[in-house]
Amino acid sequence: MSKRTNDFWSSPLTRPAIKSPEVRLPEMLLGYFIGPFGALLSSGIFTSILQNYFTDVLKLDLTFLTTLQLFSTILIVAANLVVGQLIERTRCLAGKARPWILLSALTLSVASVLMFIIPFEGTARMVWVAIAYNLYYAVAYPIYNTANSTLIPVSTRNSQQRGALASFTNVAGLGGRGAGSMVCPMLVSFALKEEQNLWFLTMLAIAIFSALTIFLQFKFTRERVTEELLGQGDTPAAAKGASLGEQLRAVASEKWWWVVMLFYLGFQWSGAMKNGSMSFFCKWVLDNTFFGSADAWGASQSLLGVLGAIPMAVAAVFVVPLANKFSKRIVVFWGMVVGAVGGVIAGLGNGQIVPVAIGVALKCLGSAPAAYMILAMLADVIDHIEFKRGIRTDGLTMSIYSSIMVAATPICNSIFSAILNASGYDQAADV
């Protein structure tokens, strides 16, 4: 490591603000809640309204959207795997994940705006959207999300503290998605409508907010496990890290790694399908006369967002203590049972807002333990693999975790675009 690199990571701007060997409240709040909340806010907004923006504001061809989102999935998965290995091989005073967090303060904020700068028409517009879409989902978001996910297992070896950090991070992510689902539909239906300039100004403000909060996350986090490994006599294994092949063999032979990953795949993708289709469900299926007008779909979607967010916020207080008492696995299992019951109630609601709202609230309450504990469960599995095989698999595990998370939205949106296309949906029609 060169002196110049040391000087950069030792400067007042990049020097970590966290000195304590134990996880304290400022680190939890600034590094694992406010930072991820701002960073993931744009993703939450995109999950809620990006499909609607593409179809009803830009009026893009549905076949193009289906093709773009499916093709982008390949790039997203590849990018996450590459970023994971880059993180695994990064060794500097800032750690291995935190330098990428700092980089994403620029990349994520810039990329989140580009889809809302539309300088072209026709084919050129589609080319611009395709490039901007992939810069966000296949470049900027993998850099941030993989690094953010990697922070949990390298933050501390204390399982209970790590569970608390995972809970804070996932509450922040759900908060960002909740803000997108609660505020943006009303903003779109009552203010933004099809005004391209208003969409751009809104996303520009969010991008600036994201950049500031990501920098806070960089300053108020610390990689104690990385520091520990680098302090073990600077051994070649600690300095170099395990190869991709070694990591693959280690995770492939561990059944609990597969159990957690397959569970997360179903959990994340079913949620993405629900979130991506919610605005259309509220427009076409839900009875919006509760708000005095059949056109008040934005208010209905915001109400469902609020009723989903409240039980998840309440659950955040109880999930970690319950997991510490009964184990993460038991709490997550029974939570999913409650969530399944809520899903059935919402499905049987026949478009009536009261039973649908009750079902959504129960579903979100039941989903809370899985949403809050998944990173802590993965971190426990990584420690278990390290104990058995003597190597860390943070980079590979978290890149696959991030791939599942990021790819869920484009894949599910492409499926929904194909459904709209097959059903003859005309986004240029007045009604």
CSV table of C-alpha atoms in Angstrom, one decimal:
chain,number,residue,atom,x,y,z
A,1,MET,CA,0.0,0.0,0.0
A,2,SER,CA,1.5,3.3,-1.0
A,3,LYS,CA,1.9,6.3,1.2
A,4,ARG,CA,-0.3,8.3,-1.0
A,5,THR,CA,-3.2,5.8,-0.4
A,6,ASN,CA,-2.6,5.9,3.3
A,7,ASP,CA,-2.7,9.7,3.3
A,8,PHE,CA,-6.0,9.7,1.4
A,9,TRP,CA,-7.7,7.4,3.9
A,10,SER,CA,-6.2,9.2,6.8
A,11,SER,CA,-7.4,12.6,5.8
A,12,PRO,CA,-10.1,14.4,7.9
A,13,LEU,CA,-12.6,13.9,5.1
A,14,THR,CA,-12.2,10.2,4.9
A,15,ARG,CA,-11.1,9.3,8.4
A,16,PRO,CA,-13.9,7.3,10.2
A,17,ALA,CA,-15.8,9.0,13.0
A,18,ILE,CA,-16.3,5.7,14.8
A,19,LYS,CA,-13.6,4.8,17.3
A,20,SER,CA,-15.3,2.5,19.8
A,21,PRO,CA,-14.5,-1.2,19.6
A,22,GLU,CA,-18.2,-1.9,20.4
A,23,VAL,CA,-21.2,-0.9,18.4
A,24,ARG,CA,-22.8,2.3,19.8
A,25,LEU,CA,-26.0,4.2,19.1
A,26,PRO,CA,-24.4,6.9,16.8
A,27,GLU,CA,-23.1,4.2,14.6
A,28,MET,CA,-26.5,2.4,14.5
A,29,LEU,CA,-28.4,5.6,13.7
A,30,LEU,CA,-26.1,7.4,11.3
A,31,GLY,CA,-24.3,4.5,9.7
A,32,TYR,CA,-27.0,1.8,9.5
A,33,PHE,CA,-30.3,3.8,9.4
A,34,ILE,CA,-30.0,7.3,8.1
A,35,GLY,CA,-27.3,6.4,5.5
A,36,PRO,CA,-29.1,3.4,4.0
A,37,PHE,CA,-32.5,5.2,4.1
A,38,GLY,CA,-31.2,8.0,1.9
A,39,ALA,CA,-29.3,5.7,-0.4
A,40,LEU,CA,-32.2,3.3,-0.9
A,41,LEU,CA,-34.9,6.0,-1.2
A,42,SER,CA,-34.5,6.2,-5.0
A,43,SER,CA,-34.8,2.4,-5.3
A,44,GLY,CA,-38.0,2.5,-3.2
A,45,ILE,CA,-39.4,5.2,-5.4
A,46,PHE,CA,-38.5,3.2,-8.6
A,47,THR,CA,-40.1,0.0,-7.2
A,48,SER,CA,-43.3,1.9,-6.6
A,49,ILE,CA,-43.7,4.2,-9.7
A,50,LEU,CA,-40.9,3.6,-12.3
A,51,GLN,CA,-43.1,1.1,-14.3
A,52,ASN,CA,-45.9,3.7,-14.3
A,53,TYR,CA,-43.5,6.4,-15.3
A,54,PHE,CA,-42.2,4.3,-18.3
A,55,THR,CA,-45.7,3.3,-19.5
A,56,ASP,CA,-47.9,6.4,-18.8
A,57,VAL,CA,-45.4,9.3,-18.8
A,58,LEU,CA,-42.7,8.4,-21.4
A,59,LYS,CA,-45.3,6.0,-23.1
A,60,LEU,CA,-42.5,3.6,-24.0
A,61,ASP,CA,-43.3,0.5,-26.1
A,62,LEU,CA,-44.2,-2.4,-23.9
A,63,THR,CA,-42.2,-4.9,-25.9
A,64,PHE,CA,-39.1,-2.7,-25.6
A,65,LEU,CA,-39.7,-2.5,-21.8
A,66,THR,CA,-40.0,-6.3,-21.5
A,67,THR,CA,-36.8,-6.8,-23.5
A,68,LEU,CA,-34.8,-4.1,-21.7
A,69,GLN,CA,-35.7,-5.3,-18.2
A,70,LEU,CA,-35.0,-9.0,-19.0
A,71,PHE,CA,-31.7,-8.2,-20.7
A,72,SER,CA,-30.7,-5.9,-17.9
A,73,THR,CA,-31.0,-8.8,-15.4
A,74,ILE,CA,-28.0,-10.5,-17.0
A,75,LEU,CA,-25.9,-7.3,-16.6
A,76,ILE,CA,-27.2,-6.8,-13.0
A,77,VAL,CA,-26.2,-10.3,-11.9
A,78,ALA,CA,-22.8,-10.1,-13.6
A,79,ALA,CA,-22.2,-6.6,-12.1
A,80,ASN,CA,-23.0,-7.8,-8.6
A,81,LEU,CA,-20.6,-10.7,-8.9
A,82,VAL,CA,-17.8,-8.5,-10.2
A,83,VAL,CA,-18.4,-5.9,-7.4
A,84,GLY,CA,-18.4,-8.6,-4.8
A,85,GLN,CA,-15.0,-9.8,-5.9
A,86,LEU,CA,-13.7,-6.3,-6.1
A,87,ILE,CA,-14.8,-5.7,-2.5
A,88,GLU,CA,-13.3,-9.0,-1.4
A,89,ARG,CA,-9.9,-7.9,-2.8
A,90,THR,CA,-10.0,-4.3,-1.5
A,91,ARG,CA,-7.6,-3.8,1.3
A,92,CYS,CA,-7.0,-0.3,2.7
A,93,LEU,CA,-7.3,1.7,5.9
A,94,ALA,CA,-11.0,2.3,5.3
A,95,GLY,CA,-11.7,-1.5,5.0
A,96,LYS,CA,-13.0,-3.4,2.0
A,97,ALA,CA,-16.6,-2.3,1.8
A,98,ARG,CA,-16.5,1.3,3.0
A,99,PRO,CA,-14.4,2.7,0.1
A,100,TRP,CA,-17.2,1.5,-2.3
A,101,ILE,CA,-19.8,3.1,-0.1
A,102,LEU,CA,-17.9,6.4,-0.6
A,103,LEU,CA,-17.8,5.9,-4.4
A,104,SER,CA,-21.5,5.2,-4.5
A,105,ALA,CA,-22.3,8.6,-3.0
A,106,LEU,CA,-21.4,9.9,-6.5
A,107,THR,CA,-22.5,7.0,-8.7
A,108,LEU,CA,-25.8,6.3,-7.1
A,109,SER,CA,-27.0,9.9,-6.9
A,110,VAL,CA,-26.0,10.7,-10.5
A,111,ALA,CA,-27.5,7.5,-12.0
A,112,SER,CA,-30.8,8.0,-10.2
A,113,VAL,CA,-31.4,11.2,-12.1
A,114,LEU,CA,-30.5,10.2,-15.6
A,115,MET,CA,-33.7,8.3,-16.4
A,116,PHE,CA,-35.6,11.6,-15.8
A,117,ILE,CA,-33.5,13.6,-18.2
A,118,ILE,CA,-35.1,12.8,-21.6
A,119,PRO,CA,-33.5,14.9,-24.3
A,120,PHE,CA,-34.6,12.7,-27.3
A,121,GLU,CA,-37.7,11.3,-29.0
A,122,GLY,CA,-38.3,8.1,-30.8
A,123,THR,CA,-35.6,5.5,-31.0
A,124,ALA,CA,-33.0,7.8,-29.5
A,125,ARG,CA,-35.2,8.1,-26.4
A,126,MET,CA,-35.3,4.3,-26.0
A,127,VAL,CA,-31.5,4.1,-26.3
A,128,TRP,CA,-31.1,6.9,-23.7
A,129,VAL,CA,-33.5,5.1,-21.3
A,130,ALA,CA,-31.8,1.8,-21.8
A,131,ILE,CA,-28.4,3.3,-21.0
A,132,ALA,CA,-29.6,5.3,-18.0
A,133,TYR,CA,-31.6,2.3,-16.7
A,134,ASN,CA,-28.5,0.0,-16.8
A,135,LEU,CA,-26.2,2.7,-15.3
A,136,TYR,CA,-28.5,2.7,-12.3
A,137,TYR,CA,-29.4,-1.0,-11.9
A,138,ALA,CA,-26.3,-2.6,-13.4
A,139,VAL,CA,-23.6,-0.2,-12.2
A,140,ALA,CA,-24.5,2.3,-9.4
A,141,TYR,CA,-26.9,0.2,-7.4
A,142,PRO,CA,-24.8,-3.0,-7.3
A,143,ILE,CA,-21.8,-0.9,-6.1
A,144,TYR,CA,-23.8,0.5,-3.2
A,145,ASN,CA,-26.0,-2.5,-2.3
A,146,THR,CA,-23.2,-5.1,-2.3
A,147,ALA,CA,-21.0,-2.8,-0.2
A,148,ASN,CA,-23.9,-2.0,2.2
A,149,SER,CA,-24.8,-5.6,2.6
A,150,THR,CA,-21.1,-6.6,3.2
A,151,LEU,CA,-20.9,-4.0,6.1
A,152,ILE,CA,-23.1,-6.2,8.3
A,153,PRO,CA,-20.8,-9.3,8.5
A,154,VAL,CA,-17.6,-7.3,8.8
A,155,SER,CA,-18.9,-4.7,11.3
A,156,THR,CA,-18.5,-7.0,14.4
A,157,ARG,CA,-18.4,-10.6,15.5
A,158,ASN,CA,-20.9,-10.0,18.2
A,159,SER,CA,-24.0,-11.8,16.9
A,160,GLN,CA,-26.5,-9.8,18.9
A,161,GLN,CA,-25.0,-6.5,17.9
A,162,ARG,CA,-24.9,-7.7,14.3
A,163,GLY,CA,-28.6,-8.6,14.5
A,164,ALA,CA,-29.3,-5.0,15.7
A,165,LEU,CA,-27.3,-3.5,12.9
A,166,ALA,CA,-29.1,-5.8,10.3
A,167,SER,CA,-32.4,-4.7,11.8
A,168,PHE,CA,-31.5,-1.0,11.5
A,169,THR,CA,-30.3,-1.4,7.9
A,170,ASN,CA,-33.4,-3.3,6.8
A,171,VAL,CA,-35.7,-0.9,8.6
A,172,ALA,CA,-34.0,1.8,6.7
A,173,GLY,CA,-34.4,0.0,3.4
A,174,LEU,CA,-38.1,-0.7,4.1
A,175,GLY,CA,-38.4,2.9,5.2
A,176,GLY,CA,-37.1,4.0,1.8
A,177,ARG,CA,-39.5,1.7,0.0
A,178,GLY,CA,-42.3,2.7,2.3
A,179,ALA,CA,-41.7,6.4,1.6
A,180,GLY,CA,-41.8,5.6,-2.1
A,181,SER,CA,-45.1,3.7,-1.8
A,182,MET,CA,-46.7,6.2,0.6
A,183,VAL,CA,-45.7,9.6,-0.7
A,184,CYS,CA,-44.9,9.2,-4.4
A,185,PRO,CA,-48.2,7.8,-5.6
A,186,MET,CA,-50.1,10.8,-4.2
A,187,LEU,CA,-47.4,13.1,-5.5
A,188,VAL,CA,-47.7,11.6,-9.0
A,189,SER,CA,-51.5,11.5,-9.2
A,190,PHE,CA,-52.1,15.0,-7.8
A,191,ALA,CA,-48.9,17.0,-8.8
A,192,LEU,CA,-46.4,15.4,-11.1
A,193,LYS,CA,-48.9,13.8,-13.4
A,194,GLU,CA,-47.1,13.7,-16.9
A,195,GLU,CA,-45.0,16.9,-16.3
A,196,GLN,CA,-41.5,15.7,-17.2
A,197,ASN,CA,-39.8,18.7,-15.6
A,198,LEU,CA,-41.5,18.1,-12.3
A,199,TRP,CA,-40.4,14.5,-12.3
A,200,PHE,CA,-36.8,15.6,-13.0
A,201,LEU,CA,-36.7,18.2,-10.2
A,202,THR,CA,-38.2,15.8,-7.7
A,203,MET,CA,-35.6,13.1,-8.5
A,204,LEU,CA,-32.8,15.7,-8.4
A,205,ALA,CA,-33.7,16.7,-4.9
A,206,ILE,CA,-33.8,13.1,-3.8
A,207,ALA,CA,-30.4,12.4,-5.5
A,208,ILE,CA,-28.7,15.3,-3.5
A,209,PHE,CA,-30.3,13.9,-0.3
A,210,SER,CA,-29.0,10.4,-1.1
A,211,ALA,CA,-25.4,11.7,-1.7
A,212,LEU,CA,-25.3,13.4,1.7
A,213,THR,CA,-26.7,10.4,3.6
A,214,ILE,CA,-24.4,8.0,1.9
A,215,PHE,CA,-21.4,10.1,3.0
A,216,LEU,CA,-22.8,10.0,6.6
A,217,GLN,CA,-22.9,6.2,6.3
A,218,PHE,CA,-19.2,6.1,5.2
A,219,LYS,CA,-18.1,8.3,8.1
A,220,PHE,CA,-20.1,6.5,10.8
A,221,THR,CA,-19.3,2.9,10.1
A,222,ARG,CA,-16.3,0.7,11.0
A,223,GLU,CA,-15.2,-2.7,9.7
A,224,ARG,CA,-13.9,-4.4,12.9
A,225,VAL,CA,-13.7,-7.9,11.4
A,226,THR,CA,-11.6,-6.6,8.5
A,227,GLU,CA,-9.3,-4.8,10.9
A,228,GLU,CA,-9.0,-8.0,12.9
A,229,LEU,CA,-8.0,-10.1,9.9
A,230,LEU,CA,-5.6,-7.5,8.6
A,231,GLY,CA,-4.0,-7.3,12.0
A,232,GLN,CA,-3.2,-11.0,12.2
A,233,GLY,CA,0.4,-10.6,11.3
A,234,ASP,CA,-0.4,-9.4,7.7
A,235,THR,CA,-0.6,-13.0,6.6
A,236,PRO,CA,-0.9,-13.6,2.8
A,237,ALA,CA,-4.4,-15.2,3.3
A,238,ALA,CA,-5.6,-12.2,5.3
A,239,ALA,CA,-4.1,-9.7,2.8
A,240,LYS,CA,-5.2,-11.5,-0.4
A,241,GLY,CA,-8.5,-13.1,0.6
A,242,ALA,CA,-10.0,-16.3,-0.7
A,243,SER,CA,-10.2,-16.9,-4.5
A,244,LEU,CA,-13.6,-17.0,-6.2
A,245,GLY,CA,-13.2,-20.8,-6.7
A,246,GLU,CA,-12.5,-21.3,-3.0
A,247,GLN,CA,-15.5,-19.2,-2.0
A,248,LEU,CA,-17.8,-21.1,-4.4
A,249,ARG,CA,-16.7,-24.5,-3.1
A,250,ALA,CA,-17.2,-23.2,0.5
A,251,VAL,CA,-20.7,-21.9,0.0
A,252,ALA,CA,-21.9,-24.7,-2.3
A,253,SER,CA,-21.1,-27.3,0.4
A,254,GLU,CA,-23.0,-25.5,3.2
A,255,LYS,CA,-26.7,-26.4,3.3
A,256,TRP,CA,-27.7,-23.5,5.4
A,257,TRP,CA,-26.3,-21.1,2.9
A,258,TRP,CA,-28.6,-22.6,0.3
A,259,VAL,CA,-31.6,-22.5,2.7
A,260,VAL,CA,-31.2,-18.8,3.4
A,261,MET,CA,-30.5,-17.8,-0.2
A,262,LEU,CA,-33.5,-19.8,-1.7
A,263,PHE,CA,-35.8,-18.4,1.0
A,264,TYR,CA,-34.6,-14.9,0.2
A,265,LEU,CA,-35.2,-15.4,-3.5
A,266,GLY,CA,-38.8,-16.3,-3.0
A,267,PHE,CA,-39.3,-13.6,-0.4
A,268,GLN,CA,-37.8,-10.8,-2.4
A,269,TRP,CA,-39.2,-11.6,-5.8
A,270,SER,CA,-42.8,-12.1,-4.6
A,271,GLY,CA,-42.5,-8.7,-2.9
A,272,ALA,CA,-41.2,-7.1,-6.0
A,273,MET,CA,-44.0,-8.4,-8.1
A,274,LYS,CA,-46.5,-7.1,-5.6
A,275,ASN,CA,-44.9,-3.7,-5.3
A,276,GLY,CA,-44.4,-3.2,-9.1
A,277,SER,CA,-48.0,-4.0,-9.8
A,278,MET,CA,-49.5,-2.1,-6.9
A,279,SER,CA,-50.2,1.2,-8.8
A,280,PHE,CA,-52.1,-0.7,-11.5
A,281,PHE,CA,-54.0,-2.8,-8.9
A,282,CYS,CA,-55.1,0.5,-7.2
A,283,LYS,CA,-56.1,2.0,-10.6
A,284,TRP,CA,-58.0,-0.9,-12.0
A,285,VAL,CA,-59.1,-3.3,-9.2
A,286,LEU,CA,-59.4,-1.4,-5.9
A,287,ASP,CA,-62.6,0.5,-5.1
A,288,ASN,CA,-61.3,4.1,-4.7
A,289,THR,CA,-64.6,5.7,-3.9
A,290,PHE,CA,-63.6,5.5,-0.2
A,291,PHE,CA,-61.8,8.8,-1.0
A,292,GLY,CA,-64.8,10.3,-2.8
A,293,SER,CA,-63.5,9.6,-6.4
A,294,ALA,CA,-62.9,6.6,-8.5
A,295,ASP,CA,-59.7,8.4,-9.8
A,296,ALA,CA,-58.1,8.7,-6.3
A,297,TRP,CA,-55.9,5.6,-6.9
A,298,GLY,CA,-52.8,7.5,-5.6
A,299,ALA,CA,-54.5,8.1,-2.2
A,300,SER,CA,-55.5,4.5,-2.0
A,301,GLN,CA,-52.0,3.3,-2.8
A,302,SER,CA,-50.6,5.7,-0.2
A,303,LEU,CA,-53.1,4.4,2.4
A,304,LEU,CA,-52.0,0.8,1.7
A,305,GLY,CA,-48.4,1.9,2.0
A,306,VAL,CA,-49.1,3.6,5.4
A,307,LEU,CA,-51.0,0.6,6.7
A,308,GLY,CA,-48.2,-1.7,5.6
A,309,ALA,CA,-45.5,0.5,7.1
A,310,ILE,CA,-47.1,1.0,10.6
A,311,PRO,CA,-47.0,-2.7,11.6
A,312,MET,CA,-43.5,-3.1,10.2
A,313,ALA,CA,-42.4,-0.1,12.3
A,314,VAL,CA,-44.0,-1.5,15.4
A,315,ALA,CA,-42.5,-4.9,14.7
A,316,ALA,CA,-39.0,-3.3,14.6
A,317,VAL,CA,-39.2,-2.8,18.4
A,318,PHE,CA,-39.9,-6.5,19.1
A,319,VAL,CA,-38.1,-8.5,16.4
A,320,VAL,CA,-34.6,-8.4,17.8
A,321,PRO,CA,-35.6,-9.2,21.4
A,322,LEU,CA,-37.8,-12.1,20.2
A,323,ALA,CA,-35.0,-13.3,17.9
A,324,ASN,CA,-32.5,-13.2,20.8
A,325,LYS,CA,-34.9,-15.2,23.0
A,326,PHE,CA,-36.4,-17.8,20.5
A,327,SER,CA,-33.8,-17.7,17.7
A,328,LYS,CA,-34.0,-15.9,14.3
A,329,ARG,CA,-35.3,-19.0,12.5
A,330,ILE,CA,-38.3,-19.6,14.8
A,331,VAL,CA,-39.3,-15.9,14.7
A,332,VAL,CA,-39.0,-15.6,10.9
A,333,PHE,CA,-41.0,-18.9,10.4
A,334,TRP,CA,-44.0,-17.8,12.5
A,335,GLY,CA,-43.9,-14.3,11.0
A,336,MET,CA,-44.2,-15.8,7.5
A,337,VAL,CA,-47.2,-17.8,8.6
A,338,VAL,CA,-48.9,-14.5,9.7
A,339,GLY,CA,-47.9,-12.9,6.4
A,340,ALA,CA,-49.4,-15.8,4.4
A,341,VAL,CA,-52.7,-15.3,6.3
A,342,GLY,CA,-52.7,-11.6,5.5
A,343,GLY,CA,-52.0,-12.3,1.8
A,344,VAL,CA,-55.0,-14.6,1.6
A,345,ILE,CA,-57.3,-12.0,3.3
A,346,ALA,CA,-56.1,-9.3,0.8
A,347,GLY,CA,-56.6,-11.7,-2.1
A,348,LEU,CA,-60.2,-12.5,-1.0
A,349,GLY,CA,-61.0,-8.8,-0.5
A,350,ASN,CA,-62.5,-8.5,-4.0
A,351,GLY,CA,-61.2,-5.0,-4.5
A,352,GLN,CA,-62.8,-3.6,-1.3
A,353,ILE,CA,-60.3,-1.4,0.4
A,354,VAL,CA,-61.1,-2.5,4.0
A,355,PRO,CA,-60.3,-6.2,3.7
A,356,VAL,CA,-57.4,-5.4,1.3
A,357,ALA,CA,-56.0,-3.0,3.9
A,358,ILE,CA,-56.3,-5.5,6.7
A,359,GLY,CA,-54.6,-8.2,4.6
A,360,VAL,CA,-51.8,-5.9,3.6
A,361,ALA,CA,-51.2,-4.8,7.2
A,362,LEU,CA,-51.0,-8.5,8.4
A,363,LYS,CA,-48.8,-9.4,5.5
A,364,CYS,CA,-46.3,-6.7,6.3
A,365,LEU,CA,-46.4,-7.5,10.0
A,366,GLY,CA,-45.6,-11.1,9.2
A,367,SER,CA,-42.9,-10.2,6.7
A,368,ALA,CA,-41.1,-7.9,9.2
A,369,PRO,CA,-38.9,-10.6,10.9
A,370,ALA,CA,-37.6,-11.9,7.6
A,371,ALA,CA,-37.0,-8.4,6.3
A,372,TYR,CA,-35.1,-7.4,9.4
A,373,MET,CA,-33.2,-10.6,10.1
A,374,ILE,CA,-32.1,-11.8,6.7
A,375,LEU,CA,-28.7,-10.0,6.7
A,376,ALA,CA,-28.0,-11.1,10.3
A,377,MET,CA,-28.8,-14.7,9.3
A,378,LEU,CA,-26.5,-14.5,6.3
A,379,ALA,CA,-23.7,-13.0,8.5
A,380,ASP,CA,-24.1,-16.0,10.9
A,381,VAL,CA,-23.8,-18.4,7.9
A,382,ILE,CA,-20.7,-16.6,6.8
A,383,ASP,CA,-19.1,-17.0,10.2
A,384,HIS,CA,-20.2,-20.6,10.3
A,385,ILE,CA,-18.4,-21.2,6.9
A,386,GLU,CA,-15.3,-19.4,8.2
A,387,PHE,CA,-15.3,-21.6,11.2
A,388,LYS,CA,-15.5,-24.8,9.1
A,389,ARG,CA,-13.4,-23.8,6.1
A,390,GLY,CA,-11.1,-21.0,7.4
A,391,ILE,CA,-12.0,-18.5,4.8
A,392,ARG,CA,-14.4,-15.5,4.5
A,393,THR,CA,-17.1,-15.5,1.8
A,394,ASP,CA,-18.5,-12.0,2.4
A,395,GLY,CA,-17.8,-10.9,-1.2
A,396,LEU,CA,-19.4,-13.8,-3.0
A,397,THR,CA,-22.3,-14.2,-0.6
A,398,MET,CA,-23.3,-10.5,-0.5
A,399,SER,CA,-22.9,-10.1,-4.3
A,400,ILE,CA,-25.4,-13.0,-4.8
A,401,TYR,CA,-27.6,-11.5,-2.1
A,402,SER,CA,-27.5,-8.1,-3.9
A,403,SER,CA,-28.1,-9.8,-7.3
A,404,ILE,CA,-31.3,-11.3,-5.9
A,405,MET,CA,-32.4,-8.0,-4.5
A,406,VAL,CA,-31.6,-5.8,-7.5
A,407,ALA,CA,-32.7,-8.2,-10.2
A,408,ALA,CA,-36.1,-8.7,-8.6
A,409,THR,CA,-37.5,-5.4,-9.7
A,410,PRO,CA,-36.5,-5.5,-13.4
A,411,ILE,CA,-37.5,-9.2,-13.8
A,412,CYS,CA,-40.9,-8.8,-12.2
A,413,ASN,CA,-41.5,-5.5,-14.0
A,414,SER,CA,-40.6,-7.2,-17.3
A,415,ILE,CA,-43.1,-10.0,-16.5
A,416,PHE,CA,-45.8,-7.4,-15.8
A,417,SER,CA,-44.9,-5.5,-19.0
A,418,ALA,CA,-45.4,-8.7,-20.9
A,419,ILE,CA,-48.8,-9.2,-19.2
A,420,LEU,CA,-49.8,-5.7,-20.1
A,421,ASN,CA,-48.7,-6.2,-23.7
A,422,ALA,CA,-50.5,-9.5,-24.0
A,423,SER,CA,-53.7,-8.0,-22.6
A,424,GLY,CA,-53.7,-5.2,-25.2
A,425,TYR,CA,-53.0,-2.3,-22.7
A,426,ASP,CA,-52.7,1.0,-24.6
A,427,GLN,CA,-50.8,3.5,-22.5
A,428,ALA,CA,-51.5,6.3,-25.1
A,429,ALA,CA,-55.3,6.0,-24.6
A,430,ASP,CA,-57.1,8.6,-22.6
A,431,VAL,CA,-59.1,6.0,-20.6
